[in-house]
GROMACS .gro file of C-alpha atoms in nm:
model
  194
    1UNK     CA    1  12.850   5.543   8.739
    2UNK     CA    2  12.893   5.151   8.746
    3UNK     CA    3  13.210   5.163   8.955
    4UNK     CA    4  13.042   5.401   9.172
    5UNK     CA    5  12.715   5.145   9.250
    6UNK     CA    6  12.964   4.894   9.259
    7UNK     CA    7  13.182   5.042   9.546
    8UNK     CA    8  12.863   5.208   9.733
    9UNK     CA    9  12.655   4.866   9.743
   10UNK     CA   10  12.897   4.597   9.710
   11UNK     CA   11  13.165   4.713   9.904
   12UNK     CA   12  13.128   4.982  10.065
   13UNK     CA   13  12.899   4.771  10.311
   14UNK     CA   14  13.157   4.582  10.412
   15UNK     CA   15  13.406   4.873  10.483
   16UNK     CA   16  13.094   4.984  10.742
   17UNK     CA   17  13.039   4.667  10.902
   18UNK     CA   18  13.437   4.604  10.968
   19UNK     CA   19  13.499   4.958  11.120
   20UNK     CA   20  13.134   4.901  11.304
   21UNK     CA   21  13.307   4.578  11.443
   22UNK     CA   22  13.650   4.641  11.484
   23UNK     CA   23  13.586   4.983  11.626
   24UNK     CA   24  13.374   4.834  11.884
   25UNK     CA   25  13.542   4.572  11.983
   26UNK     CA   26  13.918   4.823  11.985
   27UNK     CA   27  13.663   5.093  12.237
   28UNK     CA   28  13.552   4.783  12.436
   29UNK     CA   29  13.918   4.714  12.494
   30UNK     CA   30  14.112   5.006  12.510
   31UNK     CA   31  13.823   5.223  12.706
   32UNK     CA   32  13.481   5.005  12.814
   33UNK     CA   33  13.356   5.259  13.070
   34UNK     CA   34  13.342   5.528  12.797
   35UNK     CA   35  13.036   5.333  12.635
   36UNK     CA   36  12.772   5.508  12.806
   37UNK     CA   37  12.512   5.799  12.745
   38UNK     CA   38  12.551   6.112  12.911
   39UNK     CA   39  12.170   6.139  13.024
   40UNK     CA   40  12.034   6.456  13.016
   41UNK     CA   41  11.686   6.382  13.196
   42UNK     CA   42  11.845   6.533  13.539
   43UNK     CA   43  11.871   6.835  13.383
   44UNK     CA   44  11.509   6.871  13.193
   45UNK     CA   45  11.239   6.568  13.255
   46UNK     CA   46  11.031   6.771  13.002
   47UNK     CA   47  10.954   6.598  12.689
   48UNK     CA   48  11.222   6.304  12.810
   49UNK     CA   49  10.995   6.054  12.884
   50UNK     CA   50  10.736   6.049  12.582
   51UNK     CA   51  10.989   6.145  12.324
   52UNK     CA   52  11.247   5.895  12.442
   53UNK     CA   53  10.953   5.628  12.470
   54UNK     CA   54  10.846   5.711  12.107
   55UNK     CA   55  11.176   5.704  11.959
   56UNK     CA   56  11.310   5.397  12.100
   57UNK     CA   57  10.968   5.171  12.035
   58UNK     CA   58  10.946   5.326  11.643
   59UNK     CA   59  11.341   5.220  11.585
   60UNK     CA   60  11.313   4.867  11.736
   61UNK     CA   61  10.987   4.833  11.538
   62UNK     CA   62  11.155   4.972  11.252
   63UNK     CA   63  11.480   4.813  11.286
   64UNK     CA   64  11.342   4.491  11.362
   65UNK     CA   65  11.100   4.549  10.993
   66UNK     CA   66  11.399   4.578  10.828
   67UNK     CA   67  11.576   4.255  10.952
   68UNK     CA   68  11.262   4.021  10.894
   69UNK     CA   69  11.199   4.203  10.562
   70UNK     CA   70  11.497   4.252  10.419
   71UNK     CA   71  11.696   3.887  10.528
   72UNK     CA   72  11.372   3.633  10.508
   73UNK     CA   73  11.401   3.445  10.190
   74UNK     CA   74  11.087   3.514   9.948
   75UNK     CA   75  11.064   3.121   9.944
   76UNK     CA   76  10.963   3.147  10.335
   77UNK     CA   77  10.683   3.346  10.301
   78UNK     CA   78  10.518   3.292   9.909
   79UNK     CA   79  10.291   3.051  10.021
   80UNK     CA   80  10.117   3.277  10.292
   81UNK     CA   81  10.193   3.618  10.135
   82UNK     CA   82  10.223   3.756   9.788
   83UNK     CA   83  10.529   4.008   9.725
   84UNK     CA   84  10.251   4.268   9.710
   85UNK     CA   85  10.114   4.225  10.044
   86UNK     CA   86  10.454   4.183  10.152
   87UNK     CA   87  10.515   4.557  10.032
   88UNK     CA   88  10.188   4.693  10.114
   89UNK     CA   89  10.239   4.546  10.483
   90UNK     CA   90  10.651   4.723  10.492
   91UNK     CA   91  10.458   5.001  10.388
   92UNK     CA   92  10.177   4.998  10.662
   93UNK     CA   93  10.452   4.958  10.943
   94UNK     CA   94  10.707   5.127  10.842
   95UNK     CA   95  10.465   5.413  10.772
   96UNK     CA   96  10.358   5.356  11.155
   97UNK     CA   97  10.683   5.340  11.274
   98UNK     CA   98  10.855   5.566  11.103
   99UNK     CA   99  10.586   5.831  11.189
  100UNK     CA  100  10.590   5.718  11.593
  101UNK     CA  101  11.003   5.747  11.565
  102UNK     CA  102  10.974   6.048  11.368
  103UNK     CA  103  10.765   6.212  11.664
  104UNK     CA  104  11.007   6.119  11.897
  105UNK     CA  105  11.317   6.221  11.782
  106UNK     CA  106  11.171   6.591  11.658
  107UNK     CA  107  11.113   6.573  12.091
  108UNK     CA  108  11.405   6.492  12.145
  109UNK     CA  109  11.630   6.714  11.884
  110UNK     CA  110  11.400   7.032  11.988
  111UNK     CA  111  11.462   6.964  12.340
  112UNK     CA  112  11.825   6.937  12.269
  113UNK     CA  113  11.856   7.257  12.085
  114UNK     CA  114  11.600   7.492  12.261
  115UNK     CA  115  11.663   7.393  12.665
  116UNK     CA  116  12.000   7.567  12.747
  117UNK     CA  117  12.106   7.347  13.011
  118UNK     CA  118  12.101   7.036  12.793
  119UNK     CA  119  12.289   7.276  12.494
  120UNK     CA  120  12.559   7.342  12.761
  121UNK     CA  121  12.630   6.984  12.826
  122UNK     CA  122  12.522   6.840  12.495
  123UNK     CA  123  12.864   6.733  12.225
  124UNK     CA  124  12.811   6.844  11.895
  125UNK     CA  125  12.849   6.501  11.833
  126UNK     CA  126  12.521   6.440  12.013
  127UNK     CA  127  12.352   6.682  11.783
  128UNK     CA  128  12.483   6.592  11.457
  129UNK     CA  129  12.393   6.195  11.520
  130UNK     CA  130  12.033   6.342  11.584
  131UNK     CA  131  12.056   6.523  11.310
  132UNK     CA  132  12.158   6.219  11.099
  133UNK     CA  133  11.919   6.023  11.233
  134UNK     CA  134  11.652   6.292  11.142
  135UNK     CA  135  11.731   6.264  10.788
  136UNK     CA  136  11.720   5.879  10.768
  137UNK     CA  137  11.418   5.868  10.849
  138UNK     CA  138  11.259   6.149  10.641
  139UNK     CA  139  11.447   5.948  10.365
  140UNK     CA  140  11.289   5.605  10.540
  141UNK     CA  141  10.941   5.757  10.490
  142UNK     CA  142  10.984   5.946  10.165
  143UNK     CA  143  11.075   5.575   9.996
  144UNK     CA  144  10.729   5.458  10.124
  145UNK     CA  145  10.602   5.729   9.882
  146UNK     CA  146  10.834   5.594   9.596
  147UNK     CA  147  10.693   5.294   9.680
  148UNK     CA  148  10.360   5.377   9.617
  149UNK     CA  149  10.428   5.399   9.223
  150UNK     CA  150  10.561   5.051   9.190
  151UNK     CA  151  10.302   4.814   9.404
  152UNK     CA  152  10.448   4.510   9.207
  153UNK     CA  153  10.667   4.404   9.506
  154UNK     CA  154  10.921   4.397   9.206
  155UNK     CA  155  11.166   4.697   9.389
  156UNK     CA  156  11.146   4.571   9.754
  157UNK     CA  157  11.245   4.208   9.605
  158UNK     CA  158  11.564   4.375   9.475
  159UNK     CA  159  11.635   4.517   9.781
  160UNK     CA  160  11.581   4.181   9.951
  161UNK     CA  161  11.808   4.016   9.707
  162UNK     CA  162  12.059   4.326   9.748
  163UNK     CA  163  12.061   4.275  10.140
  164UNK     CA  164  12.086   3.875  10.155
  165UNK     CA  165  12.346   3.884   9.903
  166UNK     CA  166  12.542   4.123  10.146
  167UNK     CA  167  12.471   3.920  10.465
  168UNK     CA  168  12.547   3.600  10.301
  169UNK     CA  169  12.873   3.740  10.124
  170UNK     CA  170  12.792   3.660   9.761
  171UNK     CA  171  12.892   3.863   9.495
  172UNK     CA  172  12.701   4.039   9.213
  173UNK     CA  173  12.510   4.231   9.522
  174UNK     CA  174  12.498   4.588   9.373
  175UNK     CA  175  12.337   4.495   9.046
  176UNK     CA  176  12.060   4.467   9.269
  177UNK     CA  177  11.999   4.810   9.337
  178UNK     CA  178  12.175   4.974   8.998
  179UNK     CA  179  11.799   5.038   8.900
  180UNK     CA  180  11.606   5.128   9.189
  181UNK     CA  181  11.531   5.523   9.267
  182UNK     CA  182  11.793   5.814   9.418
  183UNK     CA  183  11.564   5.756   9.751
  184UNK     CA  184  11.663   5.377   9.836
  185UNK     CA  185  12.025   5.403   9.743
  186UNK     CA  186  12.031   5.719   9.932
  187UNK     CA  187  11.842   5.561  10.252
  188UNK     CA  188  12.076   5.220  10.248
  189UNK     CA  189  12.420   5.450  10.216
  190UNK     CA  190  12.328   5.649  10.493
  191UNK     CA  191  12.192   5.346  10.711
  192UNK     CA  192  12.476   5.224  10.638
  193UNK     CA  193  12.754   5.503  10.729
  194UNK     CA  194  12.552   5.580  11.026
   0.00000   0.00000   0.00000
């Protein structure tokens, strides 16, 4: 089980990160007017507009939660907030968030699989990454009710630890999260494949 934490949170990161990069950058070269979105509002405006507006404000939200929270060093912030607060705040948002993303992707994904015309042109690519997405975030809110049994701060400082010792290639990253529940391991490798 060691080797297997080892490889999922210490390297297995940077296996996703260097085909995230090196992927993008061989697709920018070898085909850059294939990165696009085949829009489907010409064929349906209904439910477009407010589930694409909820999705894309709960992500950045959420996406930009993650950065600040996971990547500010604790020694930043202890003197204004308590690891505690700190939780109880990711909690608060990401609860928010999560919820306001969570709406607008369900939108979305029902209007992809119900409205023929989008079906037709839809990839089953497109459906599976909504799909995917779907189930990140039901694991995104389900930690905030792991959370709730541990309001030490003492799990989310792991995570911290886990993610700066990633960004800032140090080793000894995955002892980190060897402890923590099925939930956030299960929530990071998926973030992190998708």
């Amino acid at each position: 089980m060691n080797y297997l934490n080892t490889f999922a949170f210490q390297i297995y990161p940077y296996i996703a990160l260097a085909v995230f990069l090196i992927g993008s950058w061989v697709r920018f070269d070898k085909s850059m007017y294939t990165w696009r979105t085949g829009s489907s509002q010409l064929l349906s405006d209904r439910g477009m507009r407010i589930g694409s507006n909820l999705f894309h404000l709960g992500i950045l939200a959420i996406l930009g939660g993650h950065l600040v929270g996971l990547l500010t060093p604790h020694a930043l912030y202890e003197g204004f907030i308590t690891a505690p607060q700190k939780q109880l705040l990711a909690m608060v948002a990401g609860g928010v968030f999560g919820l306001v993303c969570l709406i607008g992707i369900s939108i979305l994904t029902v209007r992809r699989l119900t409205n023929p015309r989008i079906k037709a042109t839809g990839t089953s690519s497109d459906t599976i990454i909504l799909l995917l997405l779907f189930l990140q975030l039901l694991l995104g809110l389900y930690t905030i009710v792991a959370s709730t049994h541990h309001m030490d701060g003492g799990v989310m400082m792991a995570l911290a630890e886990w993610a700066q010792h990633i960004v800032t290639f140090r080793g000894g990253a995955a002892e980190f999260v060897a402890g923590v529940n099925w939930v956030y391991k299960a929530h990071i490798f998926l973030g992190l494949t998708l």
